[in-house]
Amino acid sequence: EPEVTQTPSHQVTQMGQEVILRCVPISNHLYFYWYRQILGQKVEFLVSFYNNEISEKSEIFDDQFSVERPDGSNFTLKIRSTKLEDSAMYFCASSKTGAASQPQHFGDGTRLSIL
Amino acid sequence: AQSVTQLDSHVSVSEGTPVLLRCNYSSSYSPSLFWYVQHPNKGLQLLLKYTSAATLVKGINGFEAEFKKSETSFHLTKPSAHMSDAAEYFCVVSEGPGTASKLTFGTGTRLQVTL
């Protein structure tokens, strides 16, 4: 069964450094998402992406965050200048359509640790 | 605005006994509801979904959930727990309209299965 893949599984970065998290969505899916889960807290929506542009973003997704689909397969999340509070598990998801009834399929996540 | 409340942060059952994980939702529109499961160090796997068809929904691994609009509930059940069911379970709501519907997660219920 096709699946969403994320790399790396664990990223350790110094505070203030830039980090790029990578995702390969399911090949026939058109909608892409990033979520994050800070340790001990609920999974939170960050951003949705369709047709090479952001569809919706949360308050968390401020100017230090950006997303890109640089080619036909990858979907990336960039954090420009990382802060300690960016430490979290980041999940990528994809879906065939953007309808509320359409399930989103998740990757295994990237654990980001900011030192 | 949509929200989900998972009433128990931790549930412990004996192997072979029934499982009940409780979820209440709030939604401005007719919601789509999902249950996802997260095993340790793994991603979020879709267990089942409700999208306004049958109110009793069957999912993978013997799980099912019943949508009760009058009670705004979507509880997850399984007749007989197995050791492999030990994991974190998330009740999730998605609502339109929108170009790309975002998911709102509950805080999760950790299911422990004992011998």
JSON list of N, CA and C in Angstrom, two decimals, chain A residues 37-82:
[
{"chain": "A", "resi": 37, "resn": "GLN", "atom": "N", "xyz": [3.53, 17.95, 16.82]},
{"chain": "A", "resi": 37, "resn": "GLN", "atom": "CA", "xyz": [3.10, 17.50, 18.13]},
{"chain": "A", "resi": 37, "resn": "GLN", "atom": "C", "xyz": [4.25, 17.75, 19.10]},
{"chain": "A", "resi": 38, "resn": "ILE", "atom": "N", "xyz": [4.09, 18.77, 19.91]},
{"chain": "A", "resi": 38, "resn": "ILE", "atom": "CA", "xyz": [5.05, 19.02, 20.98]},
{"chain": "A", "resi": 38, "resn": "ILE", "atom": "C", "xyz": [4.85, 17.94, 22.05]},
{"chain": "A", "resi": 39, "resn": "LEU", "atom": "N", "xyz": [5.93, 17.49, 22.64]},
{"chain": "A", "resi": 39, "resn": "LEU", "atom": "CA", "xyz": [5.87, 16.40, 23.62]},
{"chain": "A", "resi": 39, "resn": "LEU", "atom": "C", "xyz": [4.83, 16.66, 24.69]},
{"chain": "A", "resi": 40, "resn": "GLY", "atom": "N", "xyz": [3.90, 15.72, 24.83]},
{"chain": "A", "resi": 40, "resn": "GLY", "atom": "CA", "xyz": [2.87, 15.84, 25.86]},
{"chain": "A", "resi": 40, "resn": "GLY", "atom": "C", "xyz": [1.68, 16.67, 25.47]},
{"chain": "A", "resi": 41, "resn": "GLN", "atom": "N", "xyz": [1.68, 17.21, 24.24]},
{"chain": "A", "resi": 41, "resn": "GLN", "atom": "CA", "xyz": [0.56, 18.04, 23.79]},
{"chain": "A", "resi": 41, "resn": "GLN", "atom": "C", "xyz": [-0.14, 17.39, 22.60]},
{"chain": "A", "resi": 42, "resn": "LYS", "atom": "N", "xyz": [-1.23, 18.01, 22.17]},
{"chain": "A", "resi": 42, "resn": "LYS", "atom": "CA", "xyz": [-2.00, 17.43, 21.07]},
{"chain": "A", "resi": 42, "resn": "LYS", "atom": "C", "xyz": [-1.35, 17.74, 19.72]},
{"chain": "A", "resi": 43, "resn": "VAL", "atom": "N", "xyz": [-1.73, 16.98, 18.73]},
{"chain": "A", "resi": 43, "resn": "VAL", "atom": "CA", "xyz": [-1.27, 17.21, 17.36]},
{"chain": "A", "resi": 43, "resn": "VAL", "atom": "C", "xyz": [-1.95, 18.49, 16.85]},
{"chain": "A", "resi": 44, "resn": "GLU", "atom": "N", "xyz": [-1.14, 19.40, 16.28]},
{"chain": "A", "resi": 44, "resn": "GLU", "atom": "CA", "xyz": [-1.66, 20.70, 15.84]},
{"chain": "A", "resi": 44, "resn": "GLU", "atom": "C", "xyz": [-1.42, 20.89, 14.34]},
{"chain": "A", "resi": 45, "resn": "PHE", "atom": "N", "xyz": [-2.40, 21.45, 13.67]},
{"chain": "A", "resi": 45, "resn": "PHE", "atom": "CA", "xyz": [-2.30, 21.79, 12.26]},
{"chain": "A", "resi": 45, "resn": "PHE", "atom": "C", "xyz": [-1.35, 22.97, 12.06]},
{"chain": "A", "resi": 46, "resn": "LEU", "atom": "N", "xyz": [-0.49, 22.85, 11.06]},
{"chain": "A", "resi": 46, "resn": "LEU", "atom": "CA", "xyz": [0.40, 23.97, 10.72]},
{"chain": "A", "resi": 46, "resn": "LEU", "atom": "C", "xyz": [-0.04, 24.63, 9.41]},
{"chain": "A", "resi": 47, "resn": "VAL", "atom": "N", "xyz": [-0.14, 23.82, 8.34]},
{"chain": "A", "resi": 47, "resn": "VAL", "atom": "CA", "xyz": [-0.35, 24.40, 7.02]},
{"chain": "A", "resi": 47, "resn": "VAL", "atom": "C", "xyz": [-0.91, 23.35, 6.07]},
{"chain": "A", "resi": 48, "resn": "SER", "atom": "N", "xyz": [-1.70, 23.81, 5.11]},
{"chain": "A", "resi": 48, "resn": "SER", "atom": "CA", "xyz": [-2.14, 22.96, 4.00]},
{"chain": "A", "resi": 48, "resn": "SER", "atom": "C", "xyz": [-1.69, 23.59, 2.69]},
{"chain": "A", "resi": 49, "resn": "PHE", "atom": "N", "xyz": [-1.53, 22.77, 1.68]},
{"chain": "A", "resi": 49, "resn": "PHE", "atom": "CA", "xyz": [-0.87, 23.20, 0.43]},
{"chain": "A", "resi": 49, "resn": "PHE", "atom": "C", "xyz": [-1.54, 22.49, -0.73]},
{"chain": "A", "resi": 50, "resn": "TYR", "atom": "N", "xyz": [-1.90, 23.28, -1.76]},
{"chain": "A", "resi": 50, "resn": "TYR", "atom": "CA", "xyz": [-2.54, 22.71, -2.95]},
{"chain": "A", "resi": 50, "resn": "TYR", "atom": "C", "xyz": [-2.21, 23.56, -4.14]},
{"chain": "A", "resi": 51, "resn": "ASN", "atom": "N", "xyz": [-1.95, 22.93, -5.24]},
{"chain": "A", "resi": 51, "resn": "ASN", "atom": "CA", "xyz": [-1.70, 23.64, -6.50]},
{"chain": "A", "resi": 51, "resn": "ASN", "atom": "C", "xyz": [-0.57, 24.66, -6.34]},
{"chain": "A", "resi": 52, "resn": "ASN", "atom": "N", "xyz": [0.46, 24.23, -5.64]},
{"chain": "A", "resi": 52, "resn": "ASN", "atom": "CA", "xyz": [1.68, 25.04, -5.45]},
{"chain": "A", "resi": 52, "resn": "ASN", "atom": "C", "xyz": [1.48, 26.31, -4.65]},
{"chain": "A", "resi": 53, "resn": "GLU", "atom": "N", "xyz": [0.45, 26.32, -3.82]},
{"chain": "A", "resi": 53, "resn": "GLU", "atom": "CA", "xyz": [0.33, 27.45, -2.92]},
{"chain": "A", "resi": 53, "resn": "GLU", "atom": "C", "xyz": [-0.33, 27.05, -1.61]},
{"chain": "A", "resi": 54, "resn": "ILE", "atom": "N", "xyz": [-0.11, 27.85, -0.59]},
{"chain": "A", "resi": 54, "resn": "ILE", "atom": "CA", "xyz": [-0.69, 27.58, 0.72]},
{"chain": "A", "resi": 54, "resn": "ILE", "atom": "C", "xyz": [-2.20, 27.81, 0.66]},
{"chain": "A", "resi": 55, "resn": "SER", "atom": "N", "xyz": [-2.97, 26.81, 1.14]},
{"chain": "A", "resi": 55, "resn": "SER", "atom": "CA", "xyz": [-4.42, 26.95, 1.21]},
{"chain": "A", "resi": 55, "resn": "SER", "atom": "C", "xyz": [-4.85, 27.59, 2.53]},
{"chain": "A", "resi": 56, "resn": "GLU", "atom": "N", "xyz": [-4.23, 27.12, 3.60]},
{"chain": "A", "resi": 56, "resn": "GLU", "atom": "CA", "xyz": [-4.57, 27.64, 4.91]},
{"chain": "A", "resi": 56, "resn": "GLU", "atom": "C", "xyz": [-3.36, 27.45, 5.82]},
{"chain": "A", "resi": 57, "resn": "LYS", "atom": "N", "xyz": [-3.18, 28.36, 6.76]},
{"chain": "A", "resi": 57, "resn": "LYS", "atom": "CA", "xyz": [-2.12, 28.19, 7.74]},
{"chain": "A", "resi": 57, "resn": "LYS", "atom": "C", "xyz": [-2.63, 28.60, 9.11]},
{"chain": "A", "resi": 58, "resn": "SER", "atom": "N", "xyz": [-2.04, 28.00, 10.14]},
{"chain": "A", "resi": 58, "resn": "SER", "atom": "CA", "xyz": [-2.44, 28.31, 11.50]},
{"chain": "A", "resi": 58, "resn": "SER", "atom": "C", "xyz": [-1.62, 29.48, 12.02]},
{"chain": "A", "resi": 59, "resn": "GLU", "atom": "N", "xyz": [-1.99, 29.92, 13.23]},
{"chain": "A", "resi": 59, "resn": "GLU", "atom": "CA", "xyz": [-1.25, 31.02, 13.87]},
{"chain": "A", "resi": 59, "resn": "GLU", "atom": "C", "xyz": [0.19, 30.62, 14.17]},
{"chain": "A", "resi": 60, "resn": "ILE", "atom": "N", "xyz": [0.41, 29.31, 14.32]},
{"chain": "A", "resi": 60, "resn": "ILE", "atom": "CA", "xyz": [1.77, 28.83, 14.61]},
{"chain": "A", "resi": 60, "resn": "ILE", "atom": "C", "xyz": [2.68, 29.09, 13.41]},
{"chain": "A", "resi": 61, "resn": "PHE", "atom": "N", "xyz": [2.14, 29.00, 12.23]},
{"chain": "A", "resi": 61, "resn": "PHE", "atom": "CA", "xyz": [2.91, 29.07, 10.99]},
{"chain": "A", "resi": 61, "resn": "PHE", "atom": "C", "xyz": [3.24, 30.52, 10.70]},
{"chain": "A", "resi": 62, "resn": "ASP", "atom": "N", "xyz": [4.25, 31.05, 11.41]},
{"chain": "A", "resi": 62, "resn": "ASP", "atom": "CA", "xyz": [4.61, 32.45, 11.21]},
{"chain": "A", "resi": 62, "resn": "ASP", "atom": "C", "xyz": [5.70, 32.58, 10.15]},
{"chain": "A", "resi": 63, "resn": "ASP", "atom": "N", "xyz": [6.32, 33.75, 10.08]},
{"chain": "A", "resi": 63, "resn": "ASP", "atom": "CA", "xyz": [7.26, 34.05, 8.99]},
{"chain": "A", "resi": 63, "resn": "ASP", "atom": "C", "xyz": [8.51, 33.18, 9.00]},
{"chain": "A", "resi": 64, "resn": "GLN", "atom": "N", "xyz": [8.79, 32.51, 10.10]},
{"chain": "A", "resi": 64, "resn": "GLN", "atom": "CA", "xyz": [9.98, 31.67, 10.11]},
{"chain": "A", "resi": 64, "resn": "GLN", "atom": "C", "xyz": [9.74, 30.33, 9.41]},
{"chain": "A", "resi": 65, "resn": "PHE", "atom": "N", "xyz": [8.49, 30.02, 9.13]},
{"chain": "A", "resi": 65, "resn": "PHE", "atom": "CA", "xyz": [8.15, 28.77, 8.46]},
{"chain": "A", "resi": 65, "resn": "PHE", "atom": "C", "xyz": [7.86, 29.01, 6.98]},
{"chain": "A", "resi": 66, "resn": "SER", "atom": "N", "xyz": [8.21, 28.04, 6.15]},
{"chain": "A", "resi": 66, "resn": "SER", "atom": "CA", "xyz": [7.82, 28.08, 4.75]},
{"chain": "A", "resi": 66, "resn": "SER", "atom": "C", "xyz": [7.68, 26.65, 4.26]},
{"chain": "A", "resi": 67, "resn": "VAL", "atom": "N", "xyz": [6.87, 26.48, 3.21]},
{"chain": "A", "resi": 67, "resn": "VAL", "atom": "CA", "xyz": [6.70, 25.17, 2.59]},
{"chain": "A", "resi": 67, "resn": "VAL", "atom": "C", "xyz": [6.93, 25.31, 1.10]},
{"chain": "A", "resi": 68, "resn": "GLU", "atom": "N", "xyz": [7.34, 24.19, 0.51]},
{"chain": "A", "resi": 68, "resn": "GLU", "atom": "CA", "xyz": [7.66, 24.22, -0.91]},
{"chain": "A", "resi": 68, "resn": "GLU", "atom": "C", "xyz": [7.49, 22.82, -1.48]},
{"chain": "A", "resi": 69, "resn": "ARG", "atom": "N", "xyz": [7.09, 22.80, -2.74]},
{"chain": "A", "resi": 69, "resn": "ARG", "atom": "CA", "xyz": [7.10, 21.53, -3.49]},
{"chain": "A", "resi": 69, "resn": "ARG", "atom": "C", "xyz": [8.11, 21.73, -4.61]},
{"chain": "A", "resi": 70, "resn": "PRO", "atom": "N", "xyz": [9.37, 21.44, -4.34]},
{"chain": "A", "resi": 70, "resn": "PRO", "atom": "CA", "xyz": [10.43, 21.80, -5.28]},
{"chain": "A", "resi": 70, "resn": "PRO", "atom": "C", "xyz": [10.43, 20.99, -6.57]},
{"chain": "A", "resi": 71, "resn": "ASP", "atom": "N", "xyz": [9.82, 19.81, -6.52]},
{"chain": "A", "resi": 71, "resn": "ASP", "atom": "CA", "xyz": [9.75, 18.98, -7.72]},
{"chain": "A", "resi": 71, "resn": "ASP", "atom": "C", "xyz": [8.44, 18.21, -7.67]},
{"chain": "A", "resi": 72, "resn": "GLY", "atom": "N", "xyz": [8.29, 17.21, -8.53]},
{"chain": "A", "resi": 72, "resn": "GLY", "atom": "CA", "xyz": [7.01, 16.51, -8.58]},
{"chain": "A", "resi": 72, "resn": "GLY", "atom": "C", "xyz": [6.75, 15.54, -7.46]},
{"chain": "A", "resi": 73, "resn": "SER", "atom": "N", "xyz": [7.73, 15.33, -6.58]},
{"chain": "A", "resi": 73, "resn": "SER", "atom": "CA", "xyz": [7.52, 14.31, -5.56]},
{"chain": "A", "resi": 73, "resn": "SER", "atom": "C", "xyz": [7.71, 14.81, -4.13]},
{"chain": "A", "resi": 74, "resn": "ASN", "atom": "N", "xyz": [8.61, 15.77, -3.91]},
{"chain": "A", "resi": 74, "resn": "ASN", "atom": "CA", "xyz": [8.91, 16.18, -2.54]},
{"chain": "A", "resi": 74, "resn": "ASN", "atom": "C", "xyz": [8.05, 17.34, -2.07]},
{"chain": "A", "resi": 75, "resn": "PHE", "atom": "N", "xyz": [7.84, 17.39, -0.76]},
{"chain": "A", "resi": 75, "resn": "PHE", "atom": "CA", "xyz": [7.12, 18.49, -0.12]},
{"chain": "A", "resi": 75, "resn": "PHE", "atom": "C", "xyz": [7.92, 18.80, 1.13]},
{"chain": "A", "resi": 76, "resn": "THR", "atom": "N", "xyz": [8.39, 20.04, 1.25]},
{"chain": "A", "resi": 76, "resn": "THR", "atom": "CA", "xyz": [9.31, 20.35, 2.35]},
{"chain": "A", "resi": 76, "resn": "THR", "atom": "C", "xyz": [8.76, 21.41, 3.28]},
{"chain": "A", "resi": 77, "resn": "LEU", "atom": "N", "xyz": [9.19, 21.34, 4.52]},
{"chain": "A", "resi": 77, "resn": "LEU", "atom": "CA", "xyz": [8.91, 22.36, 5.53]},
{"chain": "A", "resi": 77, "resn": "LEU", "atom": "C", "xyz": [10.25, 22.93, 5.97]},
{"chain": "A", "resi": 78, "resn": "LYS", "atom": "N", "xyz": [10.42, 24.24, 5.85]},
{"chain": "A", "resi": 78, "resn": "LYS", "atom": "CA", "xyz": [11.64, 24.90, 6.25]},
{"chain": "A", "resi": 78, "resn": "LYS", "atom": "C", "xyz": [11.36, 25.78, 7.47]},
{"chain": "A", "resi": 79, "resn": "ILE", "atom": "N", "xyz": [12.24, 25.67, 8.45]},
{"chain": "A", "resi": 79, "resn": "ILE", "atom": "CA", "xyz": [12.19, 26.58, 9.59]},
{"chain": "A", "resi": 79, "resn": "ILE", "atom": "C", "xyz": [13.47, 27.40, 9.52]},
{"chain": "A", "resi": 80, "resn": "ARG", "atom": "N", "xyz": [13.35, 28.70, 9.35]},
{"chain": "A", "resi": 80, "resn": "ARG", "atom": "CA", "xyz": [14.50, 29.55, 9.02]},
{"chain": "A", "resi": 80, "resn": "ARG", "atom": "C", "xyz": [15.46, 29.70, 10.18]},
{"chain": "A", "resi": 81, "resn": "SER", "atom": "N", "xyz": [15.01, 30.05, 11.31]},
{"chain": "A", "resi": 81, "resn": "SER", "atom": "CA", "xyz": [15.86, 30.31, 12.47]},
{"chain": "A", "resi": 81, "resn": "SER", "atom": "C", "xyz": [15.21, 29.61, 13.66]},
{"chain": "A", "resi": 82, "resn": "THR", "atom": "N", "xyz": [15.67, 28.41, 13.93]},
{"chain": "A", "resi": 82, "resn": "THR", "atom": "CA", "xyz": [14.97, 27.57, 14.89]},
{"chain": "A", "resi": 82, "resn": "THR", "atom": "C", "xyz": [15.09, 28.11, 16.32]}
]
